[in-house]
mmCIF file of C-alpha atoms in Angstrom:
data_model
loop_
_atom_site.group_PDB
_atom_site.id
_atom_site.type_symbol
_atom_site.label_atom_id
_atom_site.label_comp_id
_atom_site.label_asym_id
_atom_site.label_seq_id
_atom_site.Cartn_x
_atom_site.Cartn_y
_atom_site.Cartn_z
ATOM 1 C CA MET A 264 43.671 49.525 5.082
ATOM 2 C CA ARG A 265 42.654 48.619 8.598
ATOM 3 C CA PRO A 266 41.258 45.269 9.162
ATOM 4 C CA SER A 267 37.754 45.038 10.298
ATOM 5 C CA PRO A 268 37.642 43.625 13.694
ATOM 6 C CA ALA A 269 36.380 40.184 14.328
ATOM 7 C CA SER A 270 32.866 39.973 15.093
ATOM 8 C CA PRO A 271 32.062 37.982 18.234
ATOM 9 C CA PRO A 272 30.956 34.160 17.788
ATOM 10 C CA ILE A 273 27.405 33.877 17.942
ATOM 11 C CA PRO A 274 26.325 31.782 21.077
ATOM 12 C CA PRO A 275 24.361 28.810 20.112
ATOM 13 C CA SER A 276 20.712 28.758 20.598
ATOM 14 C CA PRO A 277 19.701 27.172 23.324
ATOM 15 C CA ARG A 278 17.875 23.805 23.314
ATOM 16 C CA PRO A 279 13.953 23.959 23.824
ATOM 17 C CA PRO A 280 13.562 22.356 27.164
ATOM 18 C CA VAL A 281 12.269 18.796 27.131
ATOM 19 C CA THR A 282 8.660 19.024 28.211
ATOM 20 C CA LEU A 283 6.658 16.139 30.156
ATOM 21 C CA ARG A 284 3.746 15.016 28.929
ATOM 22 C CA THR A 285 0.619 15.062 31.221
ATOM 23 C CA GLU A 286 -1.100 12.399 29.428
ATOM 24 C CA PRO A 287 0.025 9.533 27.323
ATOM 25 C CA ASP A 288 -0.201 9.948 23.303
ATOM 26 C CA PRO A 289 -3.159 8.531 21.786
ATOM 27 C CA GLY A 290 -1.085 5.763 19.855
ATOM 28 C CA ASP A 291 0.618 4.680 23.264
ATOM 29 C CA ALA A 292 -2.201 5.058 25.239
ATOM 30 C CA ALA A 293 -3.905 1.547 23.952
ATOM 31 C CA THR A 294 -0.881 -0.187 25.180
ATOM 32 C CA ALA A 295 -0.003 1.442 28.430
ATOM 33 C CA PRO A 296 -1.958 -1.046 30.488
ATOM 34 C CA LEU A 297 0.084 -3.819 28.962
ATOM 35 C CA TRP A 298 3.467 -1.943 29.134
ATOM 36 C CA ARG A 299 2.596 -1.511 33.094
ATOM 37 C CA ALA A 300 1.733 -5.337 33.561
ATOM 38 C CA ALA A 301 4.523 -6.609 31.873
ATOM 39 C CA GLN A 302 6.886 -4.509 33.940
ATOM 40 C CA ALA A 303 4.759 -6.085 36.940
ATOM 41 C CA PHE A 304 5.563 -9.554 35.407
ATOM 42 C CA ARG A 305 9.140 -8.863 34.756
ATOM 43 C CA LEU A 306 9.645 -8.048 38.582
ATOM 44 C CA ILE A 307 8.010 -11.208 39.694
ATOM 45 C CA THR A 308 10.462 -13.362 37.195
ATOM 46 C CA LEU A 309 13.313 -11.440 38.740
ATOM 47 C CA LEU A 310 12.160 -12.963 42.416
ATOM 48 C CA TYR A 311 11.802 -16.416 40.727
ATOM 49 C CA ALA A 312 15.482 -16.298 39.116
ATOM 50 C CA ILE A 313 16.806 -15.154 42.447
ATOM 51 C CA GLY A 314 15.452 -17.854 44.242
ATOM 52 C CA GLN A 315 16.342 -20.406 41.373
ATOM 53 C CA GLN A 316 19.775 -18.944 41.924
ATOM 54 C CA PHE A 317 19.713 -19.873 45.522
ATOM 55 C CA ALA A 318 18.697 -23.530 44.826
ATOM 56 C CA SER A 319 21.609 -23.747 41.804
ATOM 57 C CA VAL A 320 24.204 -21.868 43.112
ATOM 58 C CA SER A 321 26.029 -24.982 44.988
ATOM 59 C CA HIS A 322 26.142 -26.728 41.445
ATOM 60 C CA TYR A 323 28.035 -23.897 39.728
ATOM 61 C CA THR A 324 31.918 -24.093 39.113
ATOM 62 C CA ASN A 325 32.148 -20.333 39.514
ATOM 63 C CA GLN A 326 29.474 -19.075 42.313
ATOM 64 C CA ARG A 327 30.808 -15.628 42.833
ATOM 65 C CA LEU A 328 30.563 -14.876 38.856
ATOM 66 C CA SER A 329 27.129 -16.130 38.897
ATOM 67 C CA TRP A 330 26.021 -13.943 41.570
ATOM 68 C CA VAL A 331 27.850 -10.919 39.456
ATOM 69 C CA PHE A 332 25.289 -12.063 36.674
ATOM 70 C CA ILE A 333 22.487 -12.069 38.948
ATOM 71 C CA ALA A 334 23.233 -8.414 39.863
ATOM 72 C CA LEU A 335 23.415 -7.265 36.597
ATOM 73 C CA MET A 336 20.159 -9.031 35.697
ATOM 74 C CA ALA A 337 18.592 -7.280 38.860
ATOM 75 C CA VAL A 338 19.931 -3.832 37.696
ATOM 76 C CA TRP A 339 18.777 -4.391 34.161
ATOM 77 C CA THR A 340 15.277 -5.511 35.344
ATOM 78 C CA GLY A 341 14.945 -2.195 37.228
ATOM 79 C CA VAL A 342 16.265 0.252 34.615
ATOM 80 C CA SER A 343 14.326 -1.637 31.823
ATOM 81 C CA ALA A 344 11.075 -1.475 33.803
ATOM 82 C CA ILE A 345 11.289 2.247 34.495
ATOM 83 C CA LEU A 346 12.092 3.286 31.143
ATOM 84 C CA LEU A 347 9.417 0.735 29.406
ATOM 85 C CA SER A 348 6.719 1.552 32.003
ATOM 86 C CA GLN A 349 7.078 5.502 31.266
ATOM 87 C CA TRP A 350 5.273 7.458 28.797
ATOM 88 C CA ARG A 351 6.029 11.013 30.023
ATOM 89 C CA ILE A 352 9.488 10.862 28.570
ATOM 90 C CA HIS A 353 10.379 12.513 24.909
ATOM 91 C CA ASN A 354 10.319 10.246 21.903
ATOM 92 C CA VAL A 355 8.826 7.390 23.863
ATOM 93 C CA ARG A 356 8.570 5.020 21.126
ATOM 94 C CA ARG A 357 12.233 5.539 20.323
ATOM 95 C CA VAL A 358 13.204 4.931 23.865
ATOM 96 C CA ARG A 359 10.911 1.718 24.022
ATOM 97 C CA THR A 360 12.762 0.435 20.694
ATOM 98 C CA ALA A 361 16.319 0.885 22.154
ATOM 99 C CA VAL A 362 15.383 -0.832 25.585
ATOM 100 C CA VAL A 363 13.614 -3.831 23.586
ATOM 101 C CA ILE A 364 16.763 -4.253 21.439
ATOM 102 C CA GLY A 365 18.846 -3.795 24.337
ATOM 103 C CA ASP A 366 16.523 -6.546 26.263
ATOM 104 C CA HIS A 367 17.350 -9.270 23.867
ATOM 105 C CA VAL A 368 21.032 -8.336 24.166
ATOM 106 C CA VAL A 369 21.093 -8.640 27.660
ATOM 107 C CA VAL A 370 18.996 -11.581 27.706
ATOM 108 C CA ILE A 371 21.175 -13.672 25.169
ATOM 109 C CA ALA A 372 24.484 -12.480 26.679
ATOM 110 C CA LEU A 373 23.247 -13.806 30.041
ATOM 111 C CA ILE A 374 21.913 -17.088 28.684
ATOM 112 C CA PHE A 375 25.525 -18.045 26.975
ATOM 113 C CA ALA A 376 27.139 -16.542 30.534
ATOM 114 C CA THR A 377 25.559 -20.040 32.009
ATOM 115 C CA ARG A 378 28.669 -21.581 30.512
ATOM 116 C CA LEU A 379 30.745 -19.361 32.541
ATOM 117 C CA VAL A 380 29.770 -20.661 35.598
ATOM 118 C CA ALA A 381 28.413 -23.977 35.084
ATOM 119 C CA ASP A 382 29.817 -27.182 33.503
ATOM 120 C CA PHE A 383 27.996 -29.192 30.540
ATOM 121 C CA ASP A 384 26.690 -31.725 33.054
ATOM 122 C CA TRP A 385 24.399 -28.976 34.514
ATOM 123 C CA TYR A 386 23.424 -26.771 32.124
ATOM 124 C CA TYR A 387 22.561 -29.496 29.567
ATOM 125 C CA GLY A 388 19.709 -30.897 32.150
ATOM 126 C CA HIS A 389 18.694 -27.422 33.957
ATOM 127 C CA GLN A 390 17.628 -24.067 33.350
ATOM 128 C CA THR A 391 20.085 -21.399 32.216
ATOM 129 C CA LEU A 392 21.304 -18.909 34.606
ATOM 130 C CA PRO A 393 18.552 -16.264 33.454
ATOM 131 C CA THR A 394 15.577 -18.529 33.599
ATOM 132 C CA THR A 395 13.192 -19.260 30.740
ATOM 133 C CA LEU A 396 10.634 -17.290 32.881
ATOM 134 C CA TRP A 397 12.715 -14.237 32.954
ATOM 135 C CA ALA A 398 14.102 -14.625 29.576
ATOM 136 C CA ALA A 399 10.322 -14.377 28.352
ATOM 137 C CA ASN A 400 10.217 -10.618 29.311
ATOM 138 C CA ALA A 401 12.298 -9.954 25.990
ATOM 139 C CA VAL A 402 9.496 -11.569 23.941
ATOM 140 C CA MET A 403 6.473 -9.632 25.766
ATOM 141 C CA SER A 404 7.984 -6.553 25.211
ATOM 142 C CA ALA A 405 8.834 -7.177 21.415
ATOM 143 C CA ALA A 406 5.207 -8.342 21.028
ATOM 144 C CA ILE A 407 3.775 -5.136 22.584
ATOM 145 C CA LEU A 408 5.910 -3.198 20.675
ATOM 146 C CA TRP A 409 6.119 -4.911 17.094
ATOM 147 C CA GLY A 410 2.913 -6.882 17.337
ATOM 148 C CA PRO A 411 2.512 -10.624 16.748
ATOM 149 C CA PHE A 412 4.957 -11.105 14.056
ATOM 150 C CA GLY A 413 7.638 -9.142 16.071
ATOM 151 C CA GLY A 414 6.863 -11.351 19.103
ATOM 152 C CA VAL A 415 6.932 -14.773 17.202
ATOM 153 C CA CYS A 416 10.158 -13.727 15.641
ATOM 154 C CA SER A 417 11.596 -12.923 19.255
ATOM 155 C CA GLY A 418 10.339 -16.042 20.838
ATOM 156 C CA PHE A 419 12.182 -18.216 18.462
ATOM 157 C CA LEU A 420 15.416 -16.046 18.718
ATOM 158 C CA ILE A 421 15.528 -16.377 22.420
ATOM 159 C CA ALA A 422 14.484 -20.096 22.435
ATOM 160 C CA ALA A 423 17.163 -20.925 19.928
ATOM 161 C CA ALA A 424 19.641 -19.095 22.040
ATOM 162 C CA ILE A 425 18.688 -20.914 25.257
ATOM 163 C CA LEU A 426 18.722 -24.247 23.150
ATOM 164 C CA SER A 427 22.452 -23.406 21.613
ATOM 165 C CA ALA A 428 23.643 -22.439 25.154
ATOM 166 C CA ARG A 429 22.181 -25.926 26.538
ATOM 167 C CA ALA A 430 23.354 -27.855 23.555
ATOM 168 C CA ARG A 431 20.217 -29.513 23.203
ATOM 169 C CA TRP A 432 20.218 -29.709 19.364
ATOM 170 C CA ASP A 433 19.020 -33.231 19.455
ATOM 171 C CA LEU A 434 15.972 -35.357 19.668
ATOM 172 C CA ASP A 435 15.235 -34.122 22.859
ATOM 173 C CA ILE A 436 14.533 -30.875 21.455
ATOM 174 C CA TRP A 437 10.950 -31.866 21.031
ATOM 175 C CA ARG A 438 10.443 -33.025 24.346
ATOM 176 C CA ASP A 439 11.624 -29.428 25.476
ATOM 177 C CA ALA A 440 8.704 -26.784 26.033
ATOM 178 C CA THR A 441 10.889 -23.746 25.755
ATOM 179 C CA ALA A 442 10.297 -22.770 22.225
ATOM 180 C CA PRO A 443 6.558 -23.484 22.233
ATOM 181 C CA VAL A 444 5.963 -21.742 25.524
ATOM 182 C CA LEU A 445 8.084 -18.525 24.077
ATOM 183 C CA VAL A 446 6.527 -18.195 20.832
ATOM 184 C CA SER A 447 2.991 -18.567 22.218
ATOM 185 C CA VAL A 448 3.700 -15.812 24.536
ATOM 186 C CA GLY A 449 4.982 -13.690 21.771
ATOM 187 C CA LEU A 450 1.870 -14.450 19.808
ATOM 188 C CA ALA A 451 -0.522 -14.108 22.236
ATOM 189 C CA ILE A 452 0.588 -10.700 23.815
ATOM 190 C CA GLY A 453 1.111 -9.342 19.818
ATOM 191 C CA LEU A 454 -2.434 -10.100 19.307
ATOM 192 C CA ALA A 455 -3.553 -8.601 22.345
ATOM 193 C CA ALA A 456 -1.485 -5.335 21.568
ATOM 194 C CA ASN A 457 -3.017 -5.364 17.924
ATOM 195 C CA THR A 458 -6.742 -5.637 19.514
ATOM 196 C CA ALA A 459 -5.832 -2.618 21.976
ATOM 197 C CA HIS A 460 -4.723 -0.757 19.082
ATOM 198 C CA ARG A 461 -7.972 -1.204 17.099
ATOM 199 C CA ALA A 462 -10.137 -0.367 19.916
ATOM 200 C CA GLN A 463 -8.478 2.598 20.726
ATOM 201 C CA GLN A 464 -8.708 3.511 17.293
ATOM 202 C CA GLN A 465 -12.548 2.932 16.980
ATOM 203 C CA LEU A 466 -12.604 4.905 20.592
ATOM 204 C CA GLN A 467 -10.911 7.981 19.094
ATOM 205 C CA ARG A 468 -12.866 7.875 16.026
ATOM 206 C CA ALA A 469 -16.451 7.636 18.240
ATOM 207 C CA VAL A 470 -15.281 10.531 20.340
ATOM 208 C CA ARG A 471 -14.225 12.560 17.151
ATOM 209 C CA LEU A 472 -18.122 11.946 15.774
ATOM 210 C CA THR A 473 -19.505 12.852 18.973
ATOM 211 C CA ALA A 474 -17.783 15.979 19.243
ATOM 212 C CA ALA A 475 -18.601 16.719 15.514
ATOM 213 C CA ALA A 476 -22.085 16.130 15.800
ATOM 214 C CA GLN A 477 -22.331 18.242 18.948
ATOM 215 C CA GLU A 478 -20.688 20.981 16.868
ATOM 216 C CA ARG A 479 -22.837 20.600 14.177
ATOM 217 C CA GLU A 480 -25.774 20.855 16.295
ATOM 218 C CA ARG A 481 -24.737 23.913 17.890
ATOM 219 C CA LEU A 482 -23.715 25.673 14.434
ATOM 220 C CA ALA A 483 -27.165 24.524 13.118
ATOM 221 C CA ARG A 484 -28.849 26.374 15.997
ATOM 222 C CA GLU A 485 -26.765 29.543 15.442
ATOM 223 C CA VAL A 486 -26.833 29.388 11.794
ATOM 224 C CA HIS A 487 -31.008 28.957 11.894
ATOM 225 C CA ASP A 488 -31.160 31.867 14.195
ATOM 226 C CA GLY A 489 -29.661 34.029 11.906
ATOM 227 C CA VAL A 490 -28.520 33.168 8.547
ATOM 228 C CA LEU A 491 -31.421 30.752 7.646
ATOM 229 C CA GLN A 492 -34.109 32.882 8.604
ATOM 230 C CA VAL A 493 -32.669 35.877 6.742
ATOM 231 C CA LEU A 494 -32.283 33.856 3.522
ATOM 232 C CA SER A 495 -35.718 32.368 4.178
ATOM 233 C CA TYR A 496 -37.180 36.075 4.444
ATOM 234 C CA ILE A 497 -35.441 37.175 1.383
ATOM 235 C CA LYS A 498 -36.829 34.513 -0.555
ATOM 236 C CA ARG A 499 -40.408 34.952 0.550
ATOM 237 C CA ARG A 500 -40.245 38.811 0.009
ATOM 238 C CA GLY A 501 -38.659 38.724 -3.117
ATOM 239 C CA THR A 502 -41.496 36.153 -4.353
ATOM 240 C CA GLU A 503 -44.169 38.297 -3.463
ATOM 241 C CA ILE A 504 -42.656 41.532 -4.441
ATOM 242 C CA GLY A 505 -41.834 39.860 -7.974
ATOM 243 C CA GLY A 506 -40.129 41.522 -11.073
ATOM 244 C CA PRO A 507 -36.300 42.023 -10.734
ATOM 245 C CA THR A 508 -36.316 40.861 -6.806
ATOM 246 C CA ALA A 509 -37.701 37.434 -8.073
ATOM 247 C CA GLU A 510 -34.192 36.383 -9.219
ATOM 248 C CA LEU A 511 -32.714 37.459 -5.844
ATOM 249 C CA ALA A 512 -35.476 35.251 -4.371
ATOM 250 C CA GLN A 513 -34.502 32.412 -6.220
ATOM 251 C CA ARG A 514 -30.729 33.018 -5.386
ATOM 252 C CA ALA A 515 -31.542 33.247 -1.684
ATOM 253 C CA GLY A 516 -33.555 30.129 -1.715
ATOM 254 C CA GLU A 517 -30.830 27.992 -3.448
ATOM 255 C CA GLN A 518 -28.282 29.259 -0.888
ATOM 256 C CA GLU A 519 -30.970 28.374 1.946
ATOM 257 C CA VAL A 520 -31.047 24.827 0.713
ATOM 258 C CA ALA A 521 -26.963 24.489 0.250
ATOM 259 C CA LEU A 522 -26.529 25.787 3.685
ATOM 260 C CA ARG A 523 -29.050 23.122 5.024
ATOM 261 C CA VAL A 524 -27.563 20.344 3.421
ATOM 262 C CA LEU A 525 -24.040 21.761 4.610
ATOM 263 C CA LEU A 526 -25.142 21.627 7.909
ATOM 264 C CA SER A 527 -26.769 18.069 7.610
ATOM 265 C CA GLU A 528 -23.603 16.720 6.469
ATOM 266 C CA GLN A 529 -20.623 18.383 8.192
ATOM 267 C CA GLY A 530 -18.909 15.809 10.468
ATOM 268 C CA GLY A 531 -21.163 12.912 9.657
ATOM 269 C CA ARG A 532 -20.555 11.931 6.134
ATOM 270 C CA ALA A 533 -16.949 12.399 5.446
ATOM 271 C CA ASP A 534 -15.246 10.294 2.544
ATOM 272 C CA THR A 535 -13.054 7.976 4.501
ATOM 273 C CA GLY A 536 -11.123 7.214 1.267
ATOM 274 C CA GLY A 537 -11.708 3.663 1.315
ATOM 275 C CA VAL A 538 -13.059 1.217 -1.268
ATOM 276 C CA GLU A 539 -16.692 2.401 -0.513
ATOM 277 C CA GLN A 540 -18.140 5.629 0.171
ATOM 278 C CA ASP A 541 -21.604 7.165 1.500
ATOM 279 C CA LEU A 542 -24.249 7.421 -1.373
ATOM 280 C CA ARG A 543 -25.963 10.329 0.495
ATOM 281 C CA PRO A 544 -23.887 13.213 -0.015
ATOM 282 C CA LEU A 545 -23.813 12.520 -3.846
ATOM 283 C CA LEU A 546 -27.437 12.737 -3.996
ATOM 284 C CA THR A 547 -27.976 15.631 -1.276
ATOM 285 C CA ALA A 548 -25.475 17.603 -3.266
ATOM 286 C CA GLN A 549 -28.352 17.896 -6.210
ATOM 287 C CA ALA A 550 -30.705 19.340 -3.812
ATOM 288 C CA THR A 551 -32.226 22.998 -4.849
ATOM 289 C CA THR A 552 -35.316 24.871 -4.372
ATOM 290 C CA SER A 553 -37.261 22.801 -6.593
ATOM 291 C CA VAL A 554 -35.501 19.391 -5.943
ATOM 292 C CA LEU A 555 -36.054 17.714 -2.563
ATOM 293 C CA VAL A 556 -33.710 14.927 -1.388
ATOM 294 C CA SER A 557 -34.382 12.674 1.451
ATOM 295 C CA THR A 558 -32.023 9.999 2.517
ATOM 296 C CA PRO A 559 -31.612 7.764 5.822
ATOM 297 C CA GLY A 560 -30.107 9.099 8.768
ATOM 298 C CA GLU A 561 -27.542 6.228 8.907
ATOM 299 C CA PRO A 562 -24.715 6.216 6.127
ATOM 300 C CA VAL A 563 -25.277 4.137 3.058
ATOM 301 C CA PRO A 564 -21.894 2.742 1.963
ATOM 302 C CA ILE A 565 -21.614 1.237 -1.482
ATOM 303 C CA GLY A 566 -18.620 1.113 -3.876
ATOM 304 C CA ARG A 567 -17.507 3.897 -5.466
ATOM 305 C CA PHE A 568 -18.140 3.234 -9.409
ATOM 306 C CA GLU A 569 -21.639 2.273 -8.221
ATOM 307 C CA ALA A 570 -22.135 5.591 -6.284
ATOM 308 C CA ARG A 571 -20.890 7.516 -9.144
ATOM 309 C CA GLU A 572 -23.436 5.681 -11.582
ATOM 310 C CA ILE A 573 -26.466 5.887 -9.461
ATOM 311 C CA SER A 574 -25.618 9.767 -8.967
ATOM 312 C CA ALA A 575 -25.134 10.332 -12.415
ATOM 313 C CA ALA A 576 -28.072 8.277 -13.224
ATOM 314 C CA VAL A 577 -30.277 10.797 -10.907
ATOM 315 C CA ALA A 578 -28.545 13.903 -12.428
ATOM 316 C CA ALA A 579 -29.758 12.614 -15.810
ATOM 317 C CA ALA A 580 -33.411 11.958 -14.619
ATOM 318 C CA LEU A 581 -33.370 15.605 -12.932
ATOM 319 C CA ALA A 582 -31.825 17.311 -15.927
ATOM 320 C CA ASN A 583 -34.794 15.887 -17.817
ATOM 321 C CA VAL A 584 -37.206 17.144 -15.471
ATOM 322 C CA ALA A 585 -35.522 20.760 -15.879
ATOM 323 C CA GLN A 586 -35.871 20.683 -19.417
ATOM 324 C CA HIS A 587 -39.203 18.795 -20.162
ATOM 325 C CA ALA A 588 -41.331 19.545 -16.937
ATOM 326 C CA GLY A 589 -41.019 23.514 -17.023
ATOM 327 C CA SER A 590 -39.378 26.041 -14.511
ATOM 328 C CA GLY A 591 -42.266 25.656 -11.985
ATOM 329 C CA ALA A 592 -42.218 21.753 -11.776
ATOM 330 C CA LYS A 593 -40.851 20.248 -8.387
ATOM 331 C CA ALA A 594 -38.856 17.139 -8.287
ATOM 332 C CA TYR A 595 -38.407 14.744 -5.153
ATOM 333 C CA VAL A 596 -35.576 12.143 -4.886
ATOM 334 C CA LEU A 597 -35.808 9.332 -2.064
ATOM 335 C CA LEU A 598 -33.230 7.110 -0.992
ATOM 336 C CA GLU A 599 -34.020 3.569 0.864
ATOM 337 C CA ASP A 600 -31.682 1.351 1.984
ATOM 338 C CA THR A 601 -33.336 -2.379 2.302
ATOM 339 C CA GLY A 602 -30.170 -4.284 3.337
ATOM 340 C CA ASP A 603 -30.550 -6.175 0.086
ATOM 341 C CA GLU A 604 -31.008 -3.721 -2.357
ATOM 342 C CA LEU A 605 -30.828 0.063 -2.940
ATOM 343 C CA ILE A 606 -33.984 1.692 -4.139
ATOM 344 C CA VAL A 607 -33.723 5.379 -5.797
ATOM 345 C CA SER A 608 -36.648 7.164 -6.656
ATOM 346 C CA VAL A 609 -36.940 10.429 -8.880
ATOM 347 C CA ARG A 610 -40.452 11.833 -9.219
ATOM 348 C CA ASP A 611 -41.889 15.095 -10.386
ATOM 349 C CA ASP A 612 -45.355 16.848 -10.420
ATOM 350 C CA GLY A 613 -44.710 17.957 -14.221
ATOM 351 C CA PRO A 614 -46.998 16.778 -17.305
ATOM 352 C CA GLY A 615 -45.423 13.535 -17.129
ATOM 353 C CA ILE A 616 -44.050 11.336 -20.352
ATOM 354 C CA SER A 617 -46.389 10.124 -22.838
ATOM 355 C CA ALA A 618 -46.842 6.515 -23.252
ATOM 356 C CA GLY A 619 -44.322 5.046 -25.804
ATOM 357 C CA ARG A 620 -42.287 8.525 -25.993
ATOM 358 C CA LEU A 621 -39.108 6.644 -24.759
ATOM 359 C CA ARG A 622 -39.210 4.008 -27.375
ATOM 360 C CA GLU A 623 -40.028 7.083 -30.090
ATOM 361 C CA ALA A 624 -37.005 8.872 -28.914
ATOM 362 C CA GLU A 625 -34.790 5.724 -29.181
ATOM 363 C CA GLY A 626 -36.072 5.072 -32.552
ATOM 364 C CA GLN A 627 -35.028 8.600 -33.672
ATOM 365 C CA GLY A 628 -31.319 7.852 -32.255
ATOM 366 C CA ARG A 629 -31.867 10.125 -29.323
ATOM 367 C CA MET A 630 -30.261 7.914 -26.739
ATOM 368 C CA GLY A 631 -30.083 10.153 -23.838
ATOM 369 C CA VAL A 632 -32.643 8.169 -21.509
ATOM 370 C CA SER A 633 -31.485 4.853 -22.741
ATOM 371 C CA ARG A 634 -27.843 5.559 -21.898
ATOM 372 C CA SER A 635 -27.632 8.028 -19.202
ATOM 373 C CA ILE A 636 -30.353 6.408 -16.913
ATOM 374 C CA ILE A 637 -31.035 3.106 -18.054
ATOM 375 C CA GLY A 638 -27.689 2.127 -19.320
ATOM 376 C CA ARG A 639 -25.778 3.532 -16.120
ATOM 377 C CA ILE A 640 -28.078 1.381 -13.752
ATOM 378 C CA ALA A 641 -28.018 -1.650 -15.842
ATOM 379 C CA ALA A 642 -24.024 -1.159 -15.795
ATOM 380 C CA ILE A 643 -24.079 -1.783 -12.030
ATOM 381 C CA ASP A 644 -26.619 -4.767 -12.157
ATOM 382 C CA GLY A 645 -29.586 -2.880 -11.374
ATOM 383 C CA THR A 646 -32.566 -2.102 -13.077
ATOM 384 C CA ALA A 647 -34.604 1.381 -14.071
ATOM 385 C CA HIS A 648 -38.012 1.437 -14.461
ATOM 386 C CA LEU A 649 -40.234 4.471 -15.074
ATOM 387 C CA LEU A 650 -43.298 3.370 -12.855
ATOM 388 C CA PHE A 651 -46.081 5.362 -14.951
ATOM 389 C CA GLU A 652 -46.469 7.313 -18.144
ATOM 390 C CA ALA A 653 -48.896 10.031 -18.513
ATOM 391 C CA ASP A 654 -51.293 11.546 -21.273
ATOM 392 C CA GLY A 655 -49.820 14.963 -20.866
ATOM 393 C CA GLU A 656 -52.100 16.356 -18.363
ATOM 394 C CA GLU A 657 -50.636 18.893 -15.805
ATOM 395 C CA GLY A 658 -49.488 17.526 -12.279
ATOM 396 C CA THR A 659 -49.515 13.886 -13.379
ATOM 397 C CA GLY A 660 -45.749 13.755 -13.261
ATOM 398 C CA ALA A 661 -43.445 10.852 -13.921
ATOM 399 C CA GLU A 662 -41.243 8.797 -11.559
ATOM 400 C CA TRP A 663 -38.240 6.782 -12.026
ATOM 401 C CA GLU A 664 -37.132 3.906 -9.620
ATOM 402 C CA PHE A 665 -33.550 2.621 -9.679
ATOM 403 C CA ARG A 666 -33.138 -0.676 -7.833
ATOM 404 C CA VAL A 667 -29.691 -1.808 -7.484
ATOM 405 C CA PRO A 668 -28.850 -5.054 -5.528
ATOM 406 C CA ARG A 669 -26.129 -5.097 -2.620
ATOM 407 C CA GLN A 670 -22.818 -6.819 -3.020
ATOM 408 C CA GLN A 671 -22.366 -9.645 -0.755
ATOM 409 C CA ARG A 672 -19.414 -8.390 1.420
#
């Protein structure tokens, strides 16, 4: 039996080329100006460190080695400034994290290298080889990348390295401004970075809402010119013809209302998943051809439990209208936000509720109104009132008013 020839090795698939971005990532766009400003500061502090080198080199015990360290400082300044100021490179945050960590390693190494080029009498009373001003670059980078906590920790770390290299762990430490300056820089830059991130998030949210509103208006115009007009025509003609087409007219009317509600809520009333939610969608979802819902144009945020209880109470009131007011009755739901309290009104044009009917039903053990309506509103510290009772005359109707106080935020 002849062995089968060995199959040729499969060449590895080529890696996709790294594509450069033409604009910064939204998460990095907020701090891009801070990174550029920090690198400009880095170059300025390098010039100061070189000037300090010229002023101090005559006091060093190993002058040639000190110039080697200054050259290393200049090379690292250029490399780190280029890497930290770029946003077009792939995995920019990972690159910046590596550079910031390397920044701390280089700074601390140069700080302790001062003992290799100067004696105790010099470095105890003077700045280290990399001046405090140049060492602050590592603190600024950490603050931009990791926020105020990272900036403060970096400030303490660099300050501890400087004080250790200078052997200043004595009573003179309280007269040394190294630690307060570095920690303050880390805190201030970190807070500025956090503020920039929040501002960028708010800007992105505003842009998304604006784009959603424009798309909603465009979609509403197109739907209104087509689908809504057809549904309205079917509803009108089906009602006029009557008979079996009446049910078709009713279904078309319901879909027309549902579509109008969907268009009015698209993009502007999304649930953000927080502790509060907009009450308006919960009420407008109950709109039908016989139930008209009116809400404010602005969001009405309220606690999730309160929103569910108000919506359930309104649903119970509308169920009573459908059950007792007849099939031809209309109901109207109105939501008002006064700032101090929410007012929800549910009114119908049916025969109304006769005087004493609620107390009579409760005495008979029928707790639908007292529990489903009054009890729900009372559970959220609100009040539910039947504003007027009728004597059974057609068209008089009934009106419930729910008042729920706003919680102090």
